[in-house]
Structures are given as C-alpha cells and as structure tokens.
CSV table of C-alpha atoms and ligand atoms in Angstrom, one decimal:
chain,number,residue,atom,x,y,z
A,646,MET,CA,0.0,0.0,0.0
A,647,GLU,CA,1.3,3.4,-1.0
A,648,THR,CA,1.6,5.8,1.9
A,649,ASN,CA,3.0,9.3,2.4
A,650,GLU,CA,3.1,9.0,6.2
A,651,LYS,CA,6.1,10.6,7.7
A,652,ILE,CA,8.9,8.3,8.8
A,653,THR,CA,10.8,10.0,11.6
A,654,VAL,CA,14.3,9.3,12.8
A,655,THR,CA,12.9,7.8,16.0
A,656,SER,CA,9.7,7.2,17.9
A,657,PRO,CA,9.4,7.0,21.6
A,658,LEU,CA,9.0,3.8,23.5
A,659,LEU,CA,5.6,4.2,25.3
A,660,PRO,CA,4.4,2.2,28.3
A,661,ASP,CA,1.0,0.4,28.2
A,662,LEU,CA,-1.6,3.0,29.2
A,663,GLY,CA,-3.5,0.6,31.4
A,664,ASP,CA,-0.3,-0.3,33.4
A,665,PHE,CA,0.6,3.4,33.6
A,666,ASN,CA,-2.9,4.2,34.8
A,667,GLU,CA,-2.5,1.7,37.6
A,668,MET,CA,0.7,3.3,38.8
A,669,LEU,CA,-0.9,6.8,38.5
A,670,GLN,CA,-3.7,5.6,40.8
A,671,GLU,CA,-1.0,4.5,43.3
A,672,ILE,CA,0.7,7.9,43.1
A,673,TRP,CA,-2.6,9.7,43.6
A,674,LYS,CA,-3.5,7.6,46.6
A,675,SER,CA,-0.1,8.2,48.2
A,676,ARG,CA,-0.2,12.0,47.4
A,677,TRP,CA,3.6,11.8,47.1
A,678,ILE,CA,4.5,13.2,43.7
A,679,THR,CA,8.2,14.1,43.8
A,680,ASN,CA,11.3,14.4,46.1
A,681,ASN,CA,12.7,10.9,46.4
A,682,GLY,CA,9.4,9.1,46.4
A,683,SER,CA,8.8,5.4,46.2
A,684,PHE,CA,8.9,5.1,42.4
A,685,HIS,CA,12.0,7.2,42.2
A,686,GLN,CA,13.7,4.8,44.6
A,687,GLN,CA,12.4,1.8,42.8
A,688,LEU,CA,13.7,3.1,39.4
A,689,GLU,CA,17.1,3.9,40.8
A,690,SER,CA,17.5,0.4,42.1
A,691,ALA,CA,16.0,-1.2,39.0
A,692,LEU,CA,18.5,0.8,36.8
A,693,VAL,CA,21.4,-0.4,39.0
A,694,ASP,CA,20.4,-3.9,38.2
A,695,TYR,CA,19.7,-3.4,34.5
A,696,LEU,CA,22.7,-1.3,33.8
A,697,LYS,CA,25.1,-3.5,35.9
A,698,VAL,CA,26.5,-0.4,37.7
A,699,PRO,CA,27.1,0.3,41.4
A,700,TYR,CA,25.1,3.5,41.9
A,701,VAL,CA,22.6,5.6,39.9
A,702,SER,CA,21.1,9.0,40.7
A,703,LEU,CA,18.1,10.0,38.6
A,704,PHE,CA,17.8,13.5,37.1
A,705,THR,CA,15.2,15.5,35.4
A,706,ASN,CA,17.0,15.5,32.0
A,707,GLY,CA,20.4,14.6,30.5
A,708,THR,CA,22.0,18.0,30.6
A,709,LEU,CA,21.8,18.7,34.4
A,710,PRO,CA,23.8,15.6,35.4
A,711,LEU,CA,26.6,16.9,33.1
A,712,ILE,CA,26.5,20.3,34.8
A,713,THR,CA,26.3,18.6,38.2
A,714,ALA,CA,29.1,16.1,37.5
A,715,LEU,CA,31.5,19.1,36.8
A,716,GLN,CA,30.4,20.7,40.0
A,717,ALA,CA,30.8,17.6,42.1
A,718,LEU,CA,34.3,17.0,40.9
A,719,ARG,CA,35.1,20.7,41.2
A,720,ILE,CA,36.3,20.9,37.6
A,721,THR,CA,37.8,24.3,36.6
A,722,GLY,CA,40.0,25.8,33.9
A,723,GLU,CA,40.0,23.8,30.6
A,724,VAL,CA,38.3,20.6,29.7
A,725,ILE,CA,39.2,18.5,26.6
A,726,THR,CA,36.1,17.4,24.8
A,727,THR,CA,34.7,16.4,21.4
A,728,PRO,CA,33.0,18.8,18.9
A,729,TYR,CA,31.0,15.8,17.4
A,730,SER,CA,28.1,15.7,19.8
A,731,PHE,CA,24.8,17.4,20.8
A,732,VAL,CA,25.5,21.0,21.9
A,733,ALA,CA,24.5,20.2,25.5
A,734,THR,CA,27.9,18.5,26.0
A,735,THR,CA,29.8,21.8,25.6
A,736,HIS,CA,27.1,24.0,27.1
A,737,ALA,CA,27.6,22.0,30.4
A,738,LEU,CA,31.2,23.2,30.4
A,739,TRP,CA,30.3,26.8,29.7
A,740,TRP,CA,27.7,26.9,32.4
A,741,ASN,CA,30.5,26.0,34.8
A,742,GLY,CA,32.8,28.7,33.5
A,743,ILE,CA,35.1,26.1,32.0
A,744,LYS,CA,36.8,26.6,28.6
A,745,PRO,CA,36.1,23.8,26.2
A,746,VAL,CA,39.1,22.5,24.2
A,747,PHE,CA,38.0,20.6,21.2
A,748,VAL,CA,40.0,17.5,20.0
A,749,ASP,CA,39.3,15.6,16.8
A,750,ILE,CA,37.6,12.3,16.6
A,751,ASP,CA,38.4,8.8,15.4
A,752,GLU,CA,36.8,8.0,12.0
A,753,LYS,CA,36.2,4.4,13.1
A,754,THR,CA,33.8,5.4,16.0
A,755,GLY,CA,33.0,9.1,15.9
A,756,CYS,CA,34.4,9.3,19.4
A,757,ILE,CA,37.3,11.5,20.6
A,758,ASP,CA,40.6,10.3,19.3
A,759,PRO,CA,42.9,9.4,22.3
A,760,ASN,CA,46.0,9.9,20.1
A,761,LYS,CA,45.2,13.6,19.8
A,762,ILE,CA,44.4,14.3,23.5
A,763,GLU,CA,47.9,14.8,24.9
A,764,ALA,CA,48.8,17.6,22.5
A,765,ALA,CA,45.8,19.6,23.8
A,766,ILE,CA,46.7,19.3,27.5
A,767,THR,CA,47.9,22.6,29.1
A,768,PRO,CA,48.6,23.5,32.8
A,769,LYS,CA,44.9,24.6,33.0
A,770,THR,CA,43.5,21.2,31.9
A,771,THR,CA,41.6,19.5,34.7
A,772,ALA,CA,39.4,16.9,33.0
A,773,ILE,CA,38.4,15.1,29.8
A,774,MET,CA,34.8,14.9,28.7
A,775,PRO,CA,34.3,12.4,25.9
A,776,VAL,CA,31.0,11.2,24.4
A,777,HIS,CA,30.1,7.6,23.5
A,778,VAL,CA,28.5,9.1,20.4
A,779,TYR,CA,25.6,7.0,18.9
A,780,GLY,CA,26.3,4.6,21.8
A,781,LYS,CA,29.7,3.6,20.3
A,782,PRO,CA,32.1,3.0,23.2
A,783,CYS,CA,35.0,5.4,23.4
A,784,ASP,CA,38.5,3.9,23.7
A,785,VAL,CA,38.1,4.1,27.5
A,786,LYS,CA,41.4,2.4,28.3
A,787,SER,CA,43.6,4.8,26.3
A,788,ILE,CA,41.6,7.8,27.7
A,789,GLN,CA,42.1,6.5,31.3
A,790,ASP,CA,45.8,6.0,30.8
A,791,ILE,CA,46.2,9.7,29.7
A,792,ALA,CA,44.0,10.9,32.6
A,793,ASP,CA,46.1,8.9,35.1
A,794,LYS,CA,49.4,10.2,33.6
A,795,TYR,CA,48.3,13.8,33.9
A,796,GLY,CA,46.1,13.6,37.0
A,797,LEU,CA,42.9,14.5,35.1
A,798,LYS,CA,39.3,13.5,35.8
A,799,VAL,CA,37.1,11.8,33.2
A,800,ILE,CA,33.4,12.5,32.8
A,801,TYR,CA,31.7,10.5,30.1
A,802,ASP,CA,28.7,12.0,28.4
A,803,ALA,CA,26.9,8.6,27.9
A,804,ALA,CA,23.6,10.1,26.8
A,805,HIS,CA,23.5,7.6,23.9
A,806,ALA,CA,25.0,4.6,25.7
A,807,PHE,CA,22.1,3.2,27.7
A,808,GLY,CA,22.7,-0.6,28.1
A,809,VAL,CA,25.9,-0.6,26.1
A,810,GLU,CA,28.4,-3.2,27.3
A,811,VAL,CA,31.9,-4.2,26.3
A,812,ASN,CA,32.8,-7.8,27.0
A,813,GLY,CA,29.9,-8.1,29.4
A,814,GLU,CA,30.8,-4.9,31.4
A,815,SER,CA,28.7,-1.7,31.3
A,816,ILE,CA,30.5,1.1,29.5
A,817,LEU,CA,29.0,3.3,32.2
A,818,ASN,CA,31.5,2.1,34.7
A,819,ALA,CA,34.4,3.8,32.8
A,820,GLY,CA,35.9,7.1,34.1
A,821,ASP,CA,35.0,9.0,37.2
A,822,LEU,CA,31.3,9.7,36.4
A,823,SER,CA,29.0,9.0,33.5
A,824,THR,CA,25.8,10.7,32.6
A,825,LEU,CA,22.7,9.4,30.7
A,826,SER,CA,19.8,11.1,28.9
A,827,PHE,CA,16.3,9.5,29.1
A,828,HIS,CA,14.8,12.0,26.6
A,829,ALA,CA,11.9,10.9,24.4
A,830,THR,CA,14.2,10.5,21.4
A,831,LYS,CA,16.5,8.0,23.2
A,832,VAL,CA,16.4,4.2,23.2
A,833,TYR,CA,15.1,4.3,26.8
A,834,ASN,CA,13.0,7.3,27.8
A,835,THR,CA,11.2,8.8,30.8
A,836,ILE,CA,9.7,11.5,28.5
A,837,GLU,CA,12.4,14.0,29.8
A,838,GLY,CA,14.9,12.5,32.2
A,839,GLY,CA,18.4,11.4,32.8
A,840,ALA,CA,20.8,9.9,35.3
A,841,MET,CA,24.3,9.9,36.7
A,842,VAL,CA,26.3,6.7,37.3
A,843,MET,CA,29.0,6.7,40.0
A,844,HIS,CA,31.3,4.2,41.7
A,845,ASP,CA,30.8,4.7,45.4
A,846,ALA,CA,28.2,5.6,48.1
A,847,LYS,CA,29.9,8.8,49.1
A,848,MET,CA,29.7,10.2,45.6
A,849,LYS,CA,26.1,9.1,45.3
A,850,GLN,CA,25.3,10.9,48.5
A,851,ARG,CA,27.0,14.1,47.3
A,852,ILE,CA,25.2,14.0,44.0
A,853,ASP,CA,21.8,13.4,45.7
A,854,TYR,CA,22.5,16.5,47.8
A,855,LEU,CA,23.6,18.6,44.8
A,856,LYS,CA,20.5,17.7,42.8
A,857,ASN,CA,18.3,18.8,45.7
A,858,PHE,CA,19.7,22.4,46.3
A,859,GLY,CA,22.5,21.0,48.4
A,860,PHE,CA,20.2,20.0,51.3
A,861,ALA,CA,21.7,17.4,53.6
A,862,GLY,CA,18.8,17.3,56.1
A,863,GLU,CA,16.0,19.7,56.9
A,864,THR,CA,18.1,22.6,58.1
A,865,GLU,CA,21.5,21.9,56.5
A,866,VAL,CA,22.8,23.0,53.1
A,867,VAL,CA,26.3,21.6,52.3
A,868,ALA,CA,26.8,23.0,48.7
A,869,PRO,CA,25.3,25.4,46.3
A,870,GLY,CA,23.1,22.8,44.7
A,871,ILE,CA,20.5,22.9,42.0
A,872,ASN,CA,17.0,21.4,41.6
A,873,SER,CA,17.2,18.6,39.1
A,874,LYS,CA,15.1,15.8,40.6
A,875,MET,CA,13.0,13.4,38.7
A,876,ASP,CA,9.3,13.2,39.8
A,877,GLU,CA,7.2,10.2,40.7
A,878,ILE,CA,5.2,10.2,37.5
A,879,ARG,CA,8.2,9.9,35.2
A,880,SER,CA,9.8,7.5,37.6
A,881,ALA,CA,6.8,5.2,37.3
A,882,TYR,CA,6.8,5.6,33.5
A,883,GLY,CA,10.5,4.7,33.5
A,884,LEU,CA,9.9,1.5,35.5
A,885,LEU,CA,7.3,0.4,32.9
A,886,ASN,CA,9.6,1.2,30.0
A,887,LEU,CA,12.5,-0.7,31.6
A,888,ARG,CA,10.4,-3.9,31.3
A,889,GLN,CA,10.1,-3.5,27.5
A,890,VAL,CA,13.4,-1.9,26.6
A,891,ASP,CA,15.2,-5.1,25.6
A,892,LYS,CA,12.4,-5.9,23.1
A,893,ALA,CA,12.8,-2.4,21.7
A,894,ILE,CA,16.5,-2.8,21.4
A,895,GLU,CA,16.1,-6.1,19.6
A,896,ALA,CA,13.6,-4.5,17.2
A,897,ARG,CA,16.1,-1.7,16.4
A,898,HIS,CA,18.8,-4.4,15.9
A,899,GLN,CA,16.7,-6.0,13.2
A,900,VAL,CA,16.3,-2.7,11.4
A,901,ALA,CA,20.1,-2.2,11.5
A,902,ILE,CA,20.6,-5.7,10.1
A,903,ARG,CA,18.3,-4.9,7.1
A,904,TYR,CA,20.0,-1.6,6.4
A,905,ARG,CA,23.4,-3.2,6.4
A,906,GLN,CA,22.3,-6.0,4.2
A,907,GLU,CA,20.7,-3.7,1.6
A,908,LEU,CA,23.2,-0.9,1.6
A,909,LYS,CA,26.4,-3.0,1.4
A,910,ASP,CA,26.7,-2.7,-2.3
A,911,VAL,CA,25.6,1.0,-2.7
A,912,ASP,CA,28.7,2.8,-4.0
A,913,GLY,CA,29.5,5.9,-1.9
A,914,ILE,CA,27.4,4.9,1.1
A,915,THR,CA,29.2,3.6,4.1
A,916,TYR,CA,28.1,2.6,7.6
A,917,TRP,CA,29.6,1.0,10.7
A,918,ASN,CA,29.3,-2.6,11.6
A,919,ASP,CA,28.9,-3.9,15.2
A,920,MET,CA,32.1,-3.9,17.2
A,921,VAL,CA,33.4,-7.2,18.4
A,922,GLY,CA,32.4,-7.9,22.1
A,923,VAL,CA,30.1,-4.9,22.3
A,924,ARG,CA,26.4,-5.0,23.2
A,925,HIS,CA,25.0,-2.2,21.1
A,926,ASN,CA,21.7,-0.4,21.7
A,927,TYR,CA,21.1,0.6,18.1
A,928,GLY,CA,19.9,4.1,19.1
A,929,TYR,CA,21.2,5.6,15.9
A,930,PHE,CA,22.1,4.3,12.4
A,931,PRO,CA,24.4,6.8,10.8
A,932,ILE,CA,25.4,6.5,7.1
A,933,PHE,CA,28.1,8.5,5.4
A,934,VAL,CA,27.7,9.9,1.9
A,935,ASP,CA,30.7,10.2,-0.3
A,936,ALA,CA,29.4,12.8,-2.7
A,937,GLU,CA,31.8,11.9,-5.5
A,938,ARG,CA,31.3,8.2,-5.4
A,939,TYR,CA,27.6,8.3,-4.7
A,940,GLY,CA,27.0,11.0,-7.3
A,941,MET,CA,25.0,13.2,-5.0
A,942,THR,CA,25.8,15.3,-1.9
A,943,ARG,CA,24.7,14.4,1.6
A,944,ASP,CA,22.4,17.4,1.6
A,945,ASP,CA,20.9,16.6,-1.7
A,946,LEU,CA,20.1,13.0,-0.5
A,947,TYR,CA,18.9,14.4,2.8
A,948,PHE,CA,16.3,16.7,1.2
A,949,LYS,CA,15.4,14.2,-1.4
A,950,MET,CA,14.5,11.8,1.4
A,951,GLN,CA,12.4,14.5,3.1
A,952,LYS,CA,10.5,15.0,-0.1
A,953,GLN,CA,9.5,11.3,0.1
A,954,GLY,CA,8.5,11.6,3.7
A,955,VAL,CA,11.6,10.1,5.2
A,956,TYR,CA,13.0,12.3,8.0
A,957,GLY,CA,16.5,11.2,8.9
A,958,ARG,CA,18.6,13.7,10.8
A,959,ARG,CA,22.1,15.1,10.3
A,960,TYR,CA,23.3,14.3,13.8
A,961,PHE,CA,25.9,16.0,14.4
A,962,TYR,CA,25.9,18.8,11.8
A,963,PRO,CA,27.0,21.5,12.3
A,964,LEU,CA,29.8,20.6,14.7
A,965,ILE,CA,29.5,22.2,18.1
A,966,SER,CA,32.7,24.1,17.3
A,967,GLU,CA,30.9,25.7,14.3
A,968,PHE,CA,28.2,27.4,16.4
A,969,SER,CA,28.7,31.1,16.8
A,970,THR,CA,28.9,30.7,20.6
A,971,TYR,CA,32.1,28.5,20.2
A,972,ARG,CA,33.7,29.2,16.9
A,973,SER,CA,36.1,31.9,18.2
A,974,LEU,CA,37.8,29.3,20.4
A,975,PRO,CA,41.3,28.5,19.1
A,976,SER,CA,40.6,24.7,19.1
A,977,ALA,CA,37.4,25.2,17.1
A,978,SER,CA,39.2,25.7,13.8
A,979,ARG,CA,38.4,23.2,11.0
A,980,GLU,CA,42.2,22.6,10.5
A,981,ASN,CA,42.2,21.3,14.1
A,982,LEU,CA,39.2,19.0,13.5
A,983,PRO,CA,39.5,17.5,10.0
A,984,VAL,CA,37.9,14.1,10.8
A,985,ALA,CA,35.0,15.6,12.7
A,986,THR,CA,34.4,18.2,9.9
A,987,LYS,CA,34.3,15.5,7.2
A,988,MET,CA,32.0,13.3,9.3
A,989,ALA,CA,29.6,16.1,10.0
A,990,GLU,CA,29.4,16.9,6.3
A,991,GLU,CA,28.7,13.3,5.3
A,992,VAL,CA,26.4,11.9,7.9
A,993,ILE,CA,22.7,11.1,7.9
A,994,CYS,CA,21.2,9.2,10.7
A,995,LEU,CA,18.5,6.9,9.2
A,996,PRO,CA,15.2,6.3,10.9
A,997,ILE,CA,15.6,3.5,13.4
A,998,HIS,CA,13.1,2.5,16.1
A,999,HIS,CA,11.0,-0.3,17.5
A,1000,VAL,CA,7.8,0.5,15.5
A,1001,LEU,CA,9.4,0.8,12.0
A,1002,THR,CA,7.7,-1.7,9.6
A,1003,ASP,CA,9.3,-3.6,6.8
A,1004,GLN,CA,7.4,-1.2,4.4
A,1005,ASP,CA,8.9,1.8,6.2
A,1006,ILE,CA,12.4,0.3,5.9
A,1007,ASP,CA,11.7,-0.3,2.1
A,1008,ARG,CA,10.7,3.3,1.7
A,1009,VAL,CA,13.9,4.5,3.4
A,1010,LEU,CA,16.1,2.2,1.3
A,1011,ASN,CA,14.3,3.1,-1.9
A,1012,CYS,CA,15.4,6.7,-1.4
A,1013,ILE,CA,19.0,5.7,-1.1
A,1014,LYS,CA,19.4,2.8,-3.5
A,1015,ARG,CA,19.4,3.4,-7.3
B,1166,T4K,N1,24.5,14.8,25.5
B,1166,T4K,C1,24.2,14.2,24.3
B,1166,T4K,C2,25.3,13.5,23.6
B,1166,T4K,C3,22.9,14.3,23.8
B,1166,T4K,O1,22.7,13.7,22.6
B,1166,T4K,C4,21.9,15.0,24.5
B,1166,T4K,C5,20.6,15.1,24.0
B,1166,T4K,C6,22.3,15.5,25.8
B,1166,T4K,C7,23.6,15.4,26.2
B,1166,T4K,C8,21.3,16.2,26.6
B,1166,T4K,O2,20.3,15.4,27.1
B,1166,T4K,P1,18.8,16.0,27.4
B,1166,T4K,O3,19.0,17.1,28.3
B,1166,T4K,O4,18.1,16.3,26.1
B,1166,T4K,O5,18.1,14.8,28.1
B,1166,T4K,C9,17.1,15.6,20.3
B,1166,T4K,C10,16.8,15.6,21.8
B,1166,T4K,O6,16.0,16.7,22.3
B,1166,T4K,C11,18.1,15.6,22.7
B,1166,T4K,O7,17.7,14.9,23.9
B,1166,T4K,C12,19.1,14.7,22.0
B,1166,T4K,N2,20.4,14.7,22.8
B,1166,T4K,C13,19.4,15.2,20.6
B,1166,T4K,C14,20.5,14.3,19.9
B,1166,T4K,O8,18.2,15.1,19.9
B,1166,T4K,P2,16.0,17.0,18.4
B,1166,T4K,O9,16.0,18.5,18.2
B,1166,T4K,O10,16.6,16.2,17.3
B,1166,T4K,O11,14.6,16.4,18.7
B,1166,T4K,P3,13.3,16.5,17.8
B,1166,T4K,O12,12.2,17.1,18.7
B,1166,T4K,O13,13.5,17.1,16.5
B,1166,T4K,O14,12.9,14.9,17.7
B,1166,T4K,C15,13.5,14.1,16.7
B,1166,T4K,C16,12.4,13.2,16.1
B,1166,T4K,O15,12.0,12.3,17.2
B,1166,T4K,C17,11.1,13.8,15.7
B,1166,T4K,O16,11.2,14.2,14.3
B,1166,T4K,C18,10.1,12.8,15.9
B,1166,T4K,C19,10.6,12.0,17.0
B,1166,T4K,N3,9.9,12.4,18.3
B,1166,T4K,C20,10.4,13.4,19.1
B,1166,T4K,C21,9.8,13.7,20.2
B,1166,T4K,C22,10.3,14.8,21.1
B,1166,T4K,C23,8.7,11.8,18.6
B,1166,T4K,O17,8.2,10.9,17.8
B,1166,T4K,N4,8.0,12.1,19.8
B,1166,T4K,C24,8.5,13.1,20.6
B,1166,T4K,O18,7.9,13.3,21.6
B,1166,T4K,O19,16.8,16.9,19.8
C-alpha cells in the first residue's frame, strides 16, 4: 500500500496506558509526587540492576547531570572534549565557567581520538569529557591512561549509551562519572529525564545533595546545589519502560541488520558494523555519503528523502565548534578538526526505532538505492 506518512528518525517507547494508569492511581493515593518518592527509589535500584552499575542517581534530564558532575568533581579551567556531539555537552562546560578545548575524533567510531588528546593538554586542563557518540564506546582504556598520567578526571557523556556493554561490562563504569539522557528520542526514555552513574556511596550521597539544592537534612545545606530531581510520574513511567526496553533494542537491531544487508553494495554509502564484544543499543544508524562516489551530496540526498516523507537527521551537523557561541575558540578551527568536519558533512542518521515496519524500511532504502 502506498503511503506518504512521515517516517521519523525515532519514535518514543511508550508504556502500556493501562499499566501506567494503575501506577498513577497509586501515586494519587499516596499523594507523594516528587522528592525521592517510592517510584524514584524503585527506578534507581532497577537501573542499578539493569545497567550493571554500582550506583545511579536520577535526574530531570540529561543536561543537568553533566553540569552537576562538573560541580561535584570541582572541575575548573580547561576541559578536553569532542565537537562531534549534541550541543549540551559543551554547554555544560560553559555553564560551569570552563573553557572547552576541542579535540578531533576517530573516524572508526566518531568518538574522541585518544591519540590527539595529549597535544591539547595545558597546565589549566583538569578533565576530559568524551562522548560515547551514537552509543559507540570510546577507547576508555587509552583515555584513562592519559588521565592517570596527567592527573585528570574523566566524565563521560553517555547520553546515547544506555545498556551498552563491552565484554559483558557496562561502559557506564568507565571514568569518574557517566551521565545518561532519558529524553523521548532515546532508546530508553522517561519523557524527559536522565541519570548519573557513580562508583561509590559517598559520591552518590554528594550527587543526591547537589540535585536537591545541596540539602543534607531539613536545616543543613552543604553545597550550592540545584534542583534537578525526577518526579514520581516519570519514575513510574520509567519503571514500565524498563520492562520492555530489551524488546525495543532487539527490534532496532533487526532494522540495523536490514539496512546493512541492503546498503552494502551501494557505492559511496558507508556505515559501521557492530564492534566485536560490544552489546550495542542501536539508538542511531548513521550512514556516510561520499558525494563523488555516490553522485549526490549528503544534503541533496537528505532533502530528497524528506520530499519522500523520510525524515532522517544530520546528527551531528553542524559541529558544536561551528556554532557562533564557540567558533572563536582556538581549538574550534576546521584545521584542528578535519575528521569531525568531514563526518559532520557526510552523515545522515537513518530512521531507526521499534515500530518501524518492513514497508517503512523499504521506503527509506528506496530513497538511497538506485
Ligand atoms: N549529551 C548528548 C550527547 C545528547 O545527545 C543529549 C541530547 C544531551 C547530552 C542532553 O540530554 P537531554 O537534556 O536532552 O536529556 C534531540 C533531543 O532533544 C536531545 O535529547 C538529544 N540529545 C538530541 C540528539 O536530539 P532533536 O531536536 O533532534 O529532537 P526532535 O524534537 O527534533 O525529535 C526528533 C524526532 O523524534 C522527531 O522528528 C520525531 C521523534 N519524536 C520526538 C519527540 C520529542 C517523537 O516521535 N516524539 C517526541 O515526543 O533533539
């Protein structure tokens, strides 16, 4: 059947309304709707189990845990980061009065290239903030080696890396702290939401204070905290979505398998295969368009797809370093970031989600194949 219905880059995982309604009735009965309520506590402990991490603190989105992590570790001066991400990564630094220093990425993963980090370290550098972009794990071992050598902290923006594991271990255990986004567009969502993952109880306590104005009891404030708590309604929604997220990830996996099968012989279109030993979450399916070989530019293909109702996204174009807010920084020059610049000019993230039908996938592929 011909249809012109829009095919979007993602579609949110939604809990069953009946189940959600039951939980809402419980919340209404308890009249406890936020501030570390029962569902909030249940979700934190369910996430510890699901993600295989020691401690989780829930947040109201994925940007505030980044800002809070920098506060908690008292990061100042300069922080080395990637320009190939959503703008929130760099904004979190700016909100803390920290100067971002952009380092180029590895073309095999889209993540920061550890071989280029040392050259960007100055006496003012205090931390590295890499991103597991598209949920692809960074080279966490090389990054940690550099951090140890120079006495730097490592905060991972793991907004895309929900459930990602390397050789059976959560990627969220790398570095000093990791942060997640549970935004509607993510593999796992709580509508808006996020979390921080930490290694010990002391840090969990500190973060819990910081996200609640710094309160450490009714009359004591131990730090200039912020309000970034998740409420009971979204915590309940999150508990329900956790029950079905594996099924959604498997559905996304099947979409990725079809894309790879059908695009493998299209000249000028490349994509990444799964990494050995990695449990991926298939949150994104980026393809890269080589204009010369494909015979059409990335943008021409992107807008041609839109004309046919297929709404991929150019994540992450423009690079963060290209935005007017950041482009005057010395590290923002294109000469400093050749790999990231090229990737941003070639990428289209294809629609990938759990309710994409075979016909939808055919429509996406028909736009690309000739
Ligand atoms: N770090 C990284 C690396 C991140 O990628 C992000 C966020 C953050 C930090 C910060 O986390 P949060 O503070 O946002 O939790 C989206 C998201 O708003 C953003 O969360 C995400 N990264 C970024 C990569 O993408 P847009 O502008 O692309 O979203 P939008 O509204 O255009 O939605 C894309 C498509 O998704 C729509 O065309 C259709 C579908 N959609 C979207 C929504 C909101 C739905 O079907 N239903 C919906 O409710 O930014």
